[in-house]
JSON list of C-alpha atoms and ligand atoms in Angstrom, two decimals:
[
{"chain": "A", "resi": 1, "resn": "MET", "atom": "CA", "xyz": [-17.99, 8.54, 2.33]},
{"chain": "A", "resi": 2, "resn": "LYS", "atom": "CA", "xyz": [-14.51, 7.40, 2.14]},
{"chain": "A", "resi": 3, "resn": "THR", "atom": "CA", "xyz": [-14.54, 3.41, 3.48]},
{"chain": "A", "resi": 4, "resn": "LEU", "atom": "CA", "xyz": [-17.46, 1.41, 4.51]},
{"chain": "A", "resi": 5, "resn": "VAL", "atom": "CA", "xyz": [-17.28, -2.31, 4.85]},
{"chain": "A", "resi": 6, "resn": "LEU", "atom": "CA", "xyz": [-20.11, -4.29, 5.74]},
{"chain": "A", "resi": 7, "resn": "GLY", "atom": "CA", "xyz": [-19.44, -7.66, 7.50]},
{"chain": "A", "resi": 8, "resn": "PHE", "atom": "CA", "xyz": [-21.39, -10.96, 7.88]},
{"chain": "A", "resi": 9, "resn": "LEU", "atom": "CA", "xyz": [-20.52, -12.19, 10.42]},
{"chain": "A", "resi": 10, "resn": "LEU", "atom": "CA", "xyz": [-21.27, -16.34, 10.67]},
{"chain": "A", "resi": 11, "resn": "MET", "atom": "CA", "xyz": [-20.56, -18.84, 14.00]},
{"chain": "A", "resi": 12, "resn": "ALA", "atom": "CA", "xyz": [-18.00, -21.40, 13.64]},
{"chain": "A", "resi": 13, "resn": "VAL", "atom": "CA", "xyz": [-6.10, -14.56, 22.85]},
{"chain": "A", "resi": 14, "resn": "CYS", "atom": "CA", "xyz": [-2.03, -10.54, 27.24]},
{"chain": "A", "resi": 15, "resn": "SER", "atom": "CA", "xyz": [0.93, -11.54, 29.74]},
{"chain": "A", "resi": 16, "resn": "ALA", "atom": "CA", "xyz": [4.01, -10.25, 30.33]},
{"chain": "A", "resi": 17, "resn": "LEU", "atom": "CA", "xyz": [7.22, -11.98, 27.83]},
{"chain": "A", "resi": 18, "resn": "SER", "atom": "CA", "xyz": [10.53, -13.46, 29.30]},
{"chain": "A", "resi": 19, "resn": "PRO", "atom": "CA", "xyz": [13.75, -11.07, 28.10]},
{"chain": "A", "resi": 20, "resn": "GLU", "atom": "CA", "xyz": [14.98, -14.44, 26.28]},
{"chain": "A", "resi": 21, "resn": "GLU", "atom": "CA", "xyz": [11.59, -14.12, 24.02]},
{"chain": "A", "resi": 22, "resn": "ILE", "atom": "CA", "xyz": [11.76, -10.59, 23.84]},
{"chain": "A", "resi": 23, "resn": "GLN", "atom": "CA", "xyz": [15.53, -11.22, 22.19]},
{"chain": "A", "resi": 24, "resn": "ARG", "atom": "CA", "xyz": [14.06, -13.85, 20.53]},
{"chain": "A", "resi": 25, "resn": "LEU", "atom": "CA", "xyz": [11.24, -11.58, 18.65]},
{"chain": "A", "resi": 26, "resn": "GLU", "atom": "CA", "xyz": [13.87, -9.21, 18.26]},
{"chain": "A", "resi": 27, "resn": "LYS", "atom": "CA", "xyz": [16.17, -10.96, 15.62]},
{"chain": "A", "resi": 28, "resn": "MET", "atom": "CA", "xyz": [12.36, -11.85, 13.70]},
{"chain": "A", "resi": 29, "resn": "PRO", "atom": "CA", "xyz": [12.71, -10.73, 10.12]},
{"chain": "A", "resi": 30, "resn": "GLY", "atom": "CA", "xyz": [9.58, -7.18, 9.88]},
{"chain": "A", "resi": 31, "resn": "HIS", "atom": "CA", "xyz": [10.89, -6.17, 13.62]},
{"chain": "A", "resi": 32, "resn": "MET", "atom": "CA", "xyz": [9.76, -2.83, 13.92]},
{"chain": "A", "resi": 33, "resn": "LYS", "atom": "CA", "xyz": [7.74, -2.80, 10.59]},
{"chain": "A", "resi": 34, "resn": "PRO", "atom": "CA", "xyz": [4.44, -3.08, 9.40]},
{"chain": "A", "resi": 35, "resn": "PHE", "atom": "CA", "xyz": [1.90, -5.57, 10.55]},
{"chain": "A", "resi": 36, "resn": "GLY", "atom": "CA", "xyz": [3.02, -8.26, 8.27]},
{"chain": "A", "resi": 37, "resn": "SER", "atom": "CA", "xyz": [5.42, -6.40, 6.22]},
{"chain": "A", "resi": 38, "resn": "ALA", "atom": "CA", "xyz": [8.06, -9.44, 6.72]},
{"chain": "A", "resi": 39, "resn": "GLY", "atom": "CA", "xyz": [6.45, -11.88, 4.42]},
{"chain": "A", "resi": 40, "resn": "PRO", "atom": "CA", "xyz": [5.66, -14.96, 3.84]},
{"chain": "A", "resi": 41, "resn": "TYR", "atom": "CA", "xyz": [3.11, -14.46, 1.35]},
{"chain": "A", "resi": 42, "resn": "PHE", "atom": "CA", "xyz": [0.47, -17.17, 0.66]},
{"chain": "A", "resi": 43, "resn": "ASP", "atom": "CA", "xyz": [-1.19, -16.14, -2.77]},
{"chain": "A", "resi": 44, "resn": "ILE", "atom": "CA", "xyz": [-5.23, -16.24, -1.95]},
{"chain": "A", "resi": 45, "resn": "PRO", "atom": "CA", "xyz": [-7.56, -18.32, -4.65]},
{"chain": "A", "resi": 46, "resn": "VAL", "atom": "CA", "xyz": [-9.63, -14.74, -6.17]},
{"chain": "A", "resi": 47, "resn": "VAL", "atom": "CA", "xyz": [-12.48, -15.82, -7.77]},
{"chain": "A", "resi": 48, "resn": "ASN", "atom": "CA", "xyz": [-15.59, -13.59, -9.86]},
{"chain": "A", "resi": 49, "resn": "GLU", "atom": "CA", "xyz": [-18.85, -14.76, -8.34]},
{"chain": "A", "resi": 50, "resn": "TYR", "atom": "CA", "xyz": [-19.62, -16.86, -5.36]},
{"chain": "A", "resi": 51, "resn": "PRO", "atom": "CA", "xyz": [-19.00, -20.75, -5.08]},
{"chain": "A", "resi": 52, "resn": "SER", "atom": "CA", "xyz": [-22.39, -22.81, -4.50]},
{"chain": "A", "resi": 53, "resn": "THR", "atom": "CA", "xyz": [-23.63, -23.00, -0.70]},
{"chain": "A", "resi": 54, "resn": "ARG", "atom": "CA", "xyz": [-21.18, -27.24, -0.46]},
{"chain": "A", "resi": 55, "resn": "ASP", "atom": "CA", "xyz": [-17.96, -25.34, -1.66]},
{"chain": "A", "resi": 56, "resn": "PHE", "atom": "CA", "xyz": [-17.93, -21.74, 0.20]},
{"chain": "A", "resi": 57, "resn": "PHE", "atom": "CA", "xyz": [-17.99, -24.14, 4.03]},
{"chain": "A", "resi": 58, "resn": "ASN", "atom": "CA", "xyz": [-16.51, -27.23, 2.32]},
{"chain": "A", "resi": 59, "resn": "LYS", "atom": "CA", "xyz": [-13.22, -25.48, 1.36]},
{"chain": "A", "resi": 60, "resn": "TYR", "atom": "CA", "xyz": [-13.57, -22.07, 2.37]},
{"chain": "A", "resi": 61, "resn": "VAL", "atom": "CA", "xyz": [-15.03, -22.44, 6.11]},
{"chain": "A", "resi": 62, "resn": "ILE", "atom": "CA", "xyz": [-14.07, -25.35, 6.96]},
{"chain": "A", "resi": 63, "resn": "GLY", "atom": "CA", "xyz": [-10.54, -25.64, 5.47]},
{"chain": "A", "resi": 64, "resn": "SER", "atom": "CA", "xyz": [-9.97, -21.83, 7.02]},
{"chain": "A", "resi": 65, "resn": "THR", "atom": "CA", "xyz": [-9.22, -20.83, 3.64]},
{"chain": "A", "resi": 66, "resn": "PRO", "atom": "CA", "xyz": [-9.20, -17.10, 2.72]},
{"chain": "A", "resi": 67, "resn": "LEU", "atom": "CA", "xyz": [-11.00, -16.43, -0.29]},
{"chain": "A", "resi": 68, "resn": "VAL", "atom": "CA", "xyz": [-11.25, -13.00, -2.30]},
{"chain": "A", "resi": 69, "resn": "ILE", "atom": "CA", "xyz": [-14.88, -12.21, -4.55]},
{"chain": "A", "resi": 70, "resn": "LYS", "atom": "CA", "xyz": [-14.69, -9.66, -6.87]},
{"chain": "A", "resi": 71, "resn": "GLY", "atom": "CA", "xyz": [-17.41, -7.70, -7.80]},
{"chain": "A", "resi": 72, "resn": "ALA", "atom": "CA", "xyz": [-19.91, -9.65, -5.59]},
{"chain": "A", "resi": 73, "resn": "VAL", "atom": "CA", "xyz": [-21.60, -6.58, -4.42]},
{"chain": "A", "resi": 74, "resn": "LYS", "atom": "CA", "xyz": [-21.57, -4.84, -7.38]},
{"chain": "A", "resi": 75, "resn": "GLU", "atom": "CA", "xyz": [-25.36, -5.19, -7.76]},
{"chain": "A", "resi": 76, "resn": "THR", "atom": "CA", "xyz": [-26.72, -4.31, -5.00]},
{"chain": "A", "resi": 77, "resn": "ILE", "atom": "CA", "xyz": [-28.71, -1.56, -4.18]},
{"chain": "A", "resi": 78, "resn": "ALA", "atom": "CA", "xyz": [-26.30, -0.68, -0.75]},
{"chain": "A", "resi": 79, "resn": "TYR", "atom": "CA", "xyz": [-23.53, -0.89, -3.51]},
{"chain": "A", "resi": 80, "resn": "ARG", "atom": "CA", "xyz": [-25.07, 1.73, -7.04]},
{"chain": "A", "resi": 81, "resn": "ASN", "atom": "CA", "xyz": [-27.34, 3.85, -4.49]},
{"chain": "A", "resi": 82, "resn": "TRP", "atom": "CA", "xyz": [-25.19, 4.33, -1.26]},
{"chain": "A", "resi": 83, "resn": "THR", "atom": "CA", "xyz": [-24.07, 8.40, -0.85]},
{"chain": "A", "resi": 84, "resn": "ASP", "atom": "CA", "xyz": [-24.11, 10.16, 1.97]},
{"chain": "A", "resi": 85, "resn": "GLU", "atom": "CA", "xyz": [-27.19, 11.53, 0.53]},
{"chain": "A", "resi": 86, "resn": "TYR", "atom": "CA", "xyz": [-29.01, 8.99, 0.69]},
{"chain": "A", "resi": 87, "resn": "PHE", "atom": "CA", "xyz": [-28.93, 8.47, 3.81]},
{"chain": "A", "resi": 88, "resn": "ILE", "atom": "CA", "xyz": [-29.33, 11.78, 5.11]},
{"chain": "A", "resi": 89, "resn": "GLN", "atom": "CA", "xyz": [-32.43, 12.48, 2.35]},
{"chain": "A", "resi": 90, "resn": "HIS", "atom": "CA", "xyz": [-33.42, 8.56, 4.45]},
{"chain": "A", "resi": 91, "resn": "PRO", "atom": "CA", "xyz": [-37.18, 9.18, 6.23]},
{"chain": "A", "resi": 92, "resn": "LYS", "atom": "CA", "xyz": [-36.26, 6.49, 8.83]},
{"chain": "A", "resi": 93, "resn": "SER", "atom": "CA", "xyz": [-32.16, 7.62, 8.94]},
{"chain": "A", "resi": 94, "resn": "LYS", "atom": "CA", "xyz": [-32.47, 8.94, 12.53]},
{"chain": "A", "resi": 95, "resn": "GLU", "atom": "CA", "xyz": [-32.12, 5.42, 14.20]},
{"chain": "A", "resi": 96, "resn": "LEU", "atom": "CA", "xyz": [-29.40, 5.67, 16.74]},
{"chain": "A", "resi": 97, "resn": "VAL", "atom": "CA", "xyz": [-26.32, 4.46, 16.06]},
{"chain": "A", "resi": 98, "resn": "PHE", "atom": "CA", "xyz": [-22.87, 2.89, 18.00]},
{"chain": "A", "resi": 99, "resn": "ALA", "atom": "CA", "xyz": [-19.46, 5.52, 16.94]},
{"chain": "A", "resi": 100, "resn": "GLU", "atom": "CA", "xyz": [-15.93, 5.08, 18.90]},
{"chain": "A", "resi": 101, "resn": "ALA", "atom": "CA", "xyz": [-14.56, 8.39, 19.17]},
{"chain": "A", "resi": 102, "resn": "ARG", "atom": "CA", "xyz": [-11.83, 7.76, 17.25]},
{"chain": "A", "resi": 103, "resn": "LYS", "atom": "CA", "xyz": [-10.64, 5.88, 14.33]},
{"chain": "A", "resi": 104, "resn": "LYS", "atom": "CA", "xyz": [-7.22, 3.68, 15.31]},
{"chain": "A", "resi": 105, "resn": "GLU", "atom": "CA", "xyz": [-9.48, 1.51, 17.71]},
{"chain": "A", "resi": 106, "resn": "VAL", "atom": "CA", "xyz": [-8.17, 1.57, 21.41]},
{"chain": "A", "resi": 107, "resn": "ARG", "atom": "CA", "xyz": [-10.91, -1.39, 23.17]},
{"chain": "A", "resi": 108, "resn": "THR", "atom": "CA", "xyz": [-10.67, 0.54, 26.42]},
{"chain": "A", "resi": 109, "resn": "GLU", "atom": "CA", "xyz": [-11.91, 3.24, 25.80]},
{"chain": "A", "resi": 110, "resn": "GLY", "atom": "CA", "xyz": [-15.74, 3.58, 24.71]},
{"chain": "A", "resi": 111, "resn": "GLY", "atom": "CA", "xyz": [-18.08, 5.23, 22.34]},
{"chain": "A", "resi": 112, "resn": "PHE", "atom": "CA", "xyz": [-21.09, 7.03, 22.22]},
{"chain": "A", "resi": 113, "resn": "THR", "atom": "CA", "xyz": [-24.89, 6.72, 20.72]},
{"chain": "A", "resi": 114, "resn": "ILE", "atom": "CA", "xyz": [-25.00, 9.22, 18.06]},
{"chain": "A", "resi": 115, "resn": "SER", "atom": "CA", "xyz": [-28.38, 8.85, 14.95]},
{"chain": "A", "resi": 116, "resn": "PHE", "atom": "CA", "xyz": [-27.52, 8.07, 12.54]},
{"chain": "A", "resi": 117, "resn": "ARG", "atom": "CA", "xyz": [-28.73, 10.93, 10.57]},
{"chain": "A", "resi": 118, "resn": "LYS", "atom": "CA", "xyz": [-26.25, 12.93, 12.92]},
{"chain": "A", "resi": 119, "resn": "TYR", "atom": "CA", "xyz": [-23.60, 10.49, 11.94]},
{"chain": "A", "resi": 120, "resn": "VAL", "atom": "CA", "xyz": [-23.66, 11.29, 8.40]},
{"chain": "A", "resi": 121, "resn": "LYS", "atom": "CA", "xyz": [-23.20, 14.77, 8.15]},
{"chain": "A", "resi": 122, "resn": "HIS", "atom": "CA", "xyz": [-20.62, 15.14, 11.52]},
{"chain": "A", "resi": 123, "resn": "TYR", "atom": "CA", "xyz": [-17.74, 12.40, 11.04]},
{"chain": "A", "resi": 124, "resn": "THR", "atom": "CA", "xyz": [-16.29, 13.84, 8.06]},
{"chain": "A", "resi": 125, "resn": "LYS", "atom": "CA", "xyz": [-15.90, 16.63, 10.96]},
{"chain": "A", "resi": 126, "resn": "LYS", "atom": "CA", "xyz": [-14.50, 14.69, 13.66]},
{"chain": "A", "resi": 127, "resn": "ALA", "atom": "CA", "xyz": [-12.77, 11.74, 14.10]},
{"chain": "A", "resi": 128, "resn": "MET", "atom": "CA", "xyz": [-14.88, 8.61, 15.38]},
{"chain": "A", "resi": 129, "resn": "TYR", "atom": "CA", "xyz": [-16.02, 5.58, 13.61]},
{"chain": "A", "resi": 130, "resn": "MET", "atom": "CA", "xyz": [-19.75, 4.34, 13.11]},
{"chain": "A", "resi": 131, "resn": "VAL", "atom": "CA", "xyz": [-19.50, 0.78, 13.84]},
{"chain": "A", "resi": 132, "resn": "ASN", "atom": "CA", "xyz": [-22.33, -0.72, 14.21]},
{"chain": "A", "resi": 133, "resn": "GLY", "atom": "CA", "xyz": [-24.72, -3.33, 13.18]},
{"chain": "A", "resi": 134, "resn": "VAL", "atom": "CA", "xyz": [-26.44, -2.02, 9.95]},
{"chain": "A", "resi": 135, "resn": "PRO", "atom": "CA", "xyz": [-29.26, 0.12, 10.88]},
{"chain": "A", "resi": 136, "resn": "LYS", "atom": "CA", "xyz": [-32.78, -1.73, 10.46]},
{"chain": "A", "resi": 137, "resn": "PHE", "atom": "CA", "xyz": [-33.64, 1.03, 7.49]},
{"chain": "A", "resi": 138, "resn": "LEU", "atom": "CA", "xyz": [-30.84, -0.52, 5.39]},
{"chain": "A", "resi": 139, "resn": "LYS", "atom": "CA", "xyz": [-31.06, -3.55, 5.22]},
{"chain": "A", "resi": 140, "resn": "PRO", "atom": "CA", "xyz": [-33.75, -4.28, 2.33]},
{"chain": "A", "resi": 141, "resn": "ASP", "atom": "CA", "xyz": [-30.39, -2.45, 0.72]},
{"chain": "A", "resi": 142, "resn": "VAL", "atom": "CA", "xyz": [-28.53, -5.42, 1.53]},
{"chain": "A", "resi": 143, "resn": "PRO", "atom": "CA", "xyz": [-29.55, -8.30, 0.61]},
{"chain": "A", "resi": 144, "resn": "LEU", "atom": "CA", "xyz": [-27.31, -11.89, 2.02]},
{"chain": "A", "resi": 145, "resn": "PRO", "atom": "CA", "xyz": [-24.12, -13.86, 0.11]},
{"chain": "A", "resi": 146, "resn": "ASN", "atom": "CA", "xyz": [-25.90, -16.16, -1.92]},
{"chain": "A", "resi": 147, "resn": "PRO", "atom": "CA", "xyz": [-23.68, -19.07, -0.25]},
{"chain": "A", "resi": 148, "resn": "LEU", "atom": "CA", "xyz": [-25.51, -18.85, 3.30]},
{"chain": "A", "resi": 149, "resn": "LYS", "atom": "CA", "xyz": [-29.30, -18.12, 1.54]},
{"chain": "A", "resi": 150, "resn": "CYS", "atom": "CA", "xyz": [-30.18, -21.23, 3.42]},
{"chain": "A", "resi": 151, "resn": "LYS", "atom": "CA", "xyz": [-32.12, -21.51, 7.41]},
{"chain": "A", "resi": 152, "resn": "GLU", "atom": "CA", "xyz": [-29.56, -24.03, 7.62]},
{"chain": "A", "resi": 153, "resn": "VAL", "atom": "CA", "xyz": [-26.44, -21.61, 7.61]},
{"chain": "A", "resi": 154, "resn": "MET", "atom": "CA", "xyz": [-29.21, -17.94, 8.26]},
{"chain": "A", "resi": 155, "resn": "ALA", "atom": "CA", "xyz": [-29.85, -19.92, 11.36]},
{"chain": "A", "resi": 156, "resn": "LYS", "atom": "CA", "xyz": [-25.78, -19.35, 12.37]},
{"chain": "A", "resi": 157, "resn": "LEU", "atom": "CA", "xyz": [-25.45, -15.73, 11.08]},
{"chain": "A", "resi": 158, "resn": "ALA", "atom": "CA", "xyz": [-24.06, -13.56, 14.13]},
{"chain": "A", "resi": 159, "resn": "ASP", "atom": "CA", "xyz": [-24.54, -9.80, 13.41]},
{"chain": "A", "resi": 160, "resn": "THR", "atom": "CA", "xyz": [-23.99, -8.09, 10.31]},
{"chain": "A", "resi": 161, "resn": "VAL", "atom": "CA", "xyz": [-21.75, -5.55, 11.01]},
{"chain": "A", "resi": 162, "resn": "MET", "atom": "CA", "xyz": [-21.29, -2.07, 9.24]},
{"chain": "A", "resi": 163, "resn": "TRP", "atom": "CA", "xyz": [-17.95, -0.27, 9.97]},
{"chain": "A", "resi": 164, "resn": "TYR", "atom": "CA", "xyz": [-18.37, 3.43, 8.35]},
{"chain": "A", "resi": 165, "resn": "SER", "atom": "CA", "xyz": [-15.69, 6.65, 7.96]},
{"chain": "A", "resi": 166, "resn": "ASP", "atom": "CA", "xyz": [-13.72, 8.57, 5.77]},
{"chain": "A", "resi": 167, "resn": "GLY", "atom": "CA", "xyz": [-10.47, 6.62, 5.64]},
{"chain": "A", "resi": 168, "resn": "GLY", "atom": "CA", "xyz": [-7.70, 6.05, 8.05]},
{"chain": "A", "resi": 169, "resn": "THR", "atom": "CA", "xyz": [-8.87, 3.58, 10.87]},
{"chain": "A", "resi": 170, "resn": "ARG", "atom": "CA", "xyz": [-7.14, 1.34, 12.28]},
{"chain": "A", "resi": 171, "resn": "SER", "atom": "CA", "xyz": [-8.19, -1.70, 13.94]},
{"chain": "A", "resi": 172, "resn": "VAL", "atom": "CA", "xyz": [-6.00, -3.96, 16.95]},
{"chain": "A", "resi": 173, "resn": "LEU", "atom": "CA", "xyz": [-4.61, -7.80, 16.40]},
{"chain": "A", "resi": 174, "resn": "HIS", "atom": "CA", "xyz": [-7.05, -9.53, 16.78]},
{"chain": "A", "resi": 175, "resn": "ASN", "atom": "CA", "xyz": [-9.40, -13.13, 16.73]},
{"chain": "A", "resi": 176, "resn": "ASP", "atom": "CA", "xyz": [-12.74, -13.43, 15.70]},
{"chain": "A", "resi": 177, "resn": "ASP", "atom": "CA", "xyz": [-14.18, -16.23, 17.61]},
{"chain": "A", "resi": 178, "resn": "VAL", "atom": "CA", "xyz": [-16.86, -16.34, 14.22]},
{"chain": "A", "resi": 179, "resn": "ASP", "atom": "CA", "xyz": [-16.62, -16.13, 10.28]},
{"chain": "A", "resi": 180, "resn": "ASN", "atom": "CA", "xyz": [-16.00, -12.89, 8.44]},
{"chain": "A", "resi": 181, "resn": "ILE", "atom": "CA", "xyz": [-17.68, -12.00, 4.78]},
{"chain": "A", "resi": 182, "resn": "ASN", "atom": "CA", "xyz": [-16.55, -9.21, 4.74]},
{"chain": "A", "resi": 183, "resn": "CYS", "atom": "CA", "xyz": [-17.60, -6.87, 1.39]},
{"chain": "A", "resi": 184, "resn": "LEU", "atom": "CA", "xyz": [-16.27, -3.27, 0.85]},
{"chain": "A", "resi": 185, "resn": "TYR", "atom": "CA", "xyz": [-18.49, -1.25, -0.64]},
{"chain": "A", "resi": 186, "resn": "ARG", "atom": "CA", "xyz": [-15.94, 1.95, -0.75]},
{"chain": "A", "resi": 187, "resn": "GLY", "atom": "CA", "xyz": [-12.86, 3.02, 0.12]},
{"chain": "A", "resi": 188, "resn": "ASN", "atom": "CA", "xyz": [-9.73, 0.06, 0.00]},
{"chain": "A", "resi": 189, "resn": "LYS", "atom": "CA", "xyz": [-8.91, -1.79, 3.22]},
{"chain": "A", "resi": 190, "resn": "THR", "atom": "CA", "xyz": [-5.81, -4.39, 4.55]},
{"chain": "A", "resi": 191, "resn": "LEU", "atom": "CA", "xyz": [-6.51, -7.22, 5.73]},
{"chain": "A", "resi": 192, "resn": "VAL", "atom": "CA", "xyz": [-3.13, -8.83, 7.27]},
{"chain": "A", "resi": 193, "resn": "PHE", "atom": "CA", "xyz": [-4.80, -12.27, 8.07]},
{"chain": "A", "resi": 194, "resn": "VAL", "atom": "CA", "xyz": [-2.15, -14.79, 10.52]},
{"chain": "A", "resi": 195, "resn": "ASN", "atom": "CA", "xyz": [-2.35, -18.29, 9.30]},
{"chain": "A", "resi": 196, "resn": "ARG", "atom": "CA", "xyz": [-3.59, -19.60, 12.72]},
{"chain": "A", "resi": 197, "resn": "PHE", "atom": "CA", "xyz": [-2.39, -23.26, 12.11]},
{"chain": "A", "resi": 198, "resn": "ASP", "atom": "CA", "xyz": [1.31, -22.06, 11.31]},
{"chain": "A", "resi": 199, "resn": "THR", "atom": "CA", "xyz": [2.48, -19.95, 14.26]},
{"chain": "A", "resi": 200, "resn": "ASP", "atom": "CA", "xyz": [3.66, -20.75, 17.60]},
{"chain": "A", "resi": 201, "resn": "ASN", "atom": "CA", "xyz": [0.82, -20.90, 19.92]},
{"chain": "A", "resi": 202, "resn": "GLU", "atom": "CA", "xyz": [1.89, -19.82, 22.84]},
{"chain": "A", "resi": 203, "resn": "TRP", "atom": "CA", "xyz": [3.50, -17.28, 21.23]},
{"chain": "A", "resi": 204, "resn": "VAL", "atom": "CA", "xyz": [-0.17, -15.96, 19.50]},
{"chain": "A", "resi": 205, "resn": "ASN", "atom": "CA", "xyz": [-2.22, -16.27, 22.78]},
{"chain": "A", "resi": 206, "resn": "LYS", "atom": "CA", "xyz": [0.68, -13.51, 23.89]},
{"chain": "A", "resi": 207, "resn": "VAL", "atom": "CA", "xyz": [-0.01, -10.87, 21.53]},
{"chain": "A", "resi": 208, "resn": "ILE", "atom": "CA", "xyz": [-3.55, -11.10, 20.27]},
{"chain": "A", "resi": 209, "resn": "GLU", "atom": "CA", "xyz": [-5.48, -8.26, 22.17]},
{"chain": "A", "resi": 210, "resn": "HIS", "atom": "CA", "xyz": [-8.13, -10.13, 24.62]},
{"chain": "A", "resi": 211, "resn": "PRO", "atom": "CA", "xyz": [-8.84, -13.43, 23.83]},
{"chain": "A", "resi": 212, "resn": "GLU", "atom": "CA", "xyz": [-12.18, -13.16, 25.15]},
{"chain": "A", "resi": 213, "resn": "SER", "atom": "CA", "xyz": [-13.78, -11.20, 23.21]},
{"chain": "A", "resi": 214, "resn": "SER", "atom": "CA", "xyz": [-15.89, -12.45, 20.34]},
{"chain": "A", "resi": 215, "resn": "TYR", "atom": "CA", "xyz": [-15.47, -10.54, 17.09]},
{"chain": "B", "resi": 1, "resn": "LIG", "atom": "C1", "xyz": [-31.63, 3.21, -6.98]},
{"chain": "B", "resi": 1, "resn": "LIG", "atom": "O1", "xyz": [-31.08, 4.38, -8.43]},
{"chain": "B", "resi": 1, "resn": "LIG", "atom": "C2", "xyz": [-32.07, 4.19, -8.95]},
{"chain": "B", "resi": 1, "resn": "LIG", "atom": "C3", "xyz": [-30.87, 4.84, -9.87]},
{"chain": "B", "resi": 1, "resn": "LIG", "atom": "O2", "xyz": [-29.71, 5.43, -10.28]},
{"chain": "B", "resi": 1, "resn": "LIG", "atom": "C4", "xyz": [-33.44, 4.21, -8.44]},
{"chain": "B", "resi": 1, "resn": "LIG", "atom": "O3", "xyz": [-33.50, 4.23, -9.54]},
{"chain": "B", "resi": 1, "resn": "LIG", "atom": "C5", "xyz": [-33.16, 3.72, -7.45]},
{"chain": "B", "resi": 1, "resn": "LIG", "atom": "O4", "xyz": [-35.12, 3.60, -7.58]},
{"chain": "B", "resi": 1, "resn": "LIG", "atom": "C6", "xyz": [-32.64, 3.72, -6.79]},
{"chain": "B", "resi": 1, "resn": "LIG", "atom": "N1", "xyz": [-32.93, 3.07, -5.42]},
{"chain": "B", "resi": 1, "resn": "LIG", "atom": "C7", "xyz": [-33.48, 3.28, -4.36]},
{"chain": "B", "resi": 1, "resn": "LIG", "atom": "C8", "xyz": [-33.85, 2.10, -3.62]},
{"chain": "B", "resi": 1, "resn": "LIG", "atom": "O5", "xyz": [-33.66, 4.41, -3.70]},
{"chain": "B", "resi": 2, "resn": "LIG", "atom": "C1", "xyz": [-6.71, 4.00, 0.37]},
{"chain": "B", "resi": 2, "resn": "LIG", "atom": "O1", "xyz": [-7.04, 4.98, -0.07]},
{"chain": "B", "resi": 2, "resn": "LIG", "atom": "C2", "xyz": [-6.76, 6.12, 0.78]},
{"chain": "B", "resi": 2, "resn": "LIG", "atom": "C3", "xyz": [-7.15, 7.30, 0.71]},
{"chain": "B", "resi": 2, "resn": "LIG", "atom": "O2", "xyz": [-9.39, 6.94, 0.17]},
{"chain": "B", "resi": 2, "resn": "LIG", "atom": "C4", "xyz": [-5.45, 6.95, -0.12]},
{"chain": "B", "resi": 2, "resn": "LIG", "atom": "O3", "xyz": [-5.41, 7.61, 0.10]},
{"chain": "B", "resi": 2, "resn": "LIG", "atom": "C5", "xyz": [-4.89, 5.29, -0.56]},
{"chain": "B", "resi": 2, "resn": "LIG", "atom": "O4", "xyz": [-3.39, 5.86, -1.45]},
{"chain": "B", "resi": 2, "resn": "LIG", "atom": "C6", "xyz": [-5.32, 3.86, -0.75]},
{"chain": "B", "resi": 2, "resn": "LIG", "atom": "N1", "xyz": [-4.41, 2.52, -0.96]},
{"chain": "B", "resi": 2, "resn": "LIG", "atom": "C7", "xyz": [-4.91, 1.66, -2.04]},
{"chain": "B", "resi": 2, "resn": "LIG", "atom": "C8", "xyz": [-3.70, 0.69, -1.33]},
{"chain": "B", "resi": 2, "resn": "LIG", "atom": "O5", "xyz": [-5.13, 1.83, -2.84]}
]
């Protein structure tokens, strides 16, 4: 298992460019370079434990400020016990899940349904990428992040998604209509955030794929 990310998604954008706009964009730093590589960069606060629910919502969710929480899931069964073997041996692992048929996201291309156990046995051999709700039988291994543990917040929880692959996956530039807590359990993941409030609105609406998709 090279990468495994769980997302707690909480409720809370293509048309043609003109020749002038293309010329303007071609002169921008970062043109034809990996997305996000030209900066400018901003520091993101890093903490070692969950903030209180009040701080989490007031400062970060309402403030629309990203936050890195180091080691937040280390004490969970998911972090400590999950291995491919644990999944395969689990008596309930035949639960069905959805997998994309390739590792680079192509939203117009579909995927397929497969038993979780079969996915775990084959995902390193074929290009496939599981993007599915956390399987029911694994939910007890994944406690809710502390700031979400109250009735009012839980009522707004839109989804709990598990991304599971053997590495090398990429997603398209997109907008999420919901706030996310991304928990990295294995491997590494690079997230590039664009400050929506500091970016030319017209431009954002042109380059971000699928304005209609919620996340
Ligand atoms: C997790 O692993 C520990 C030992 O490393 C074991 O004692 C415990 O029973 C395991 N829990 C589950 C749910 O498999
Ligand atoms: C991320 O993981 C991959 C393989 O698992 C590795 O090749 C790569 O060097 C890692 N990148 C970083 C920034 O750690």
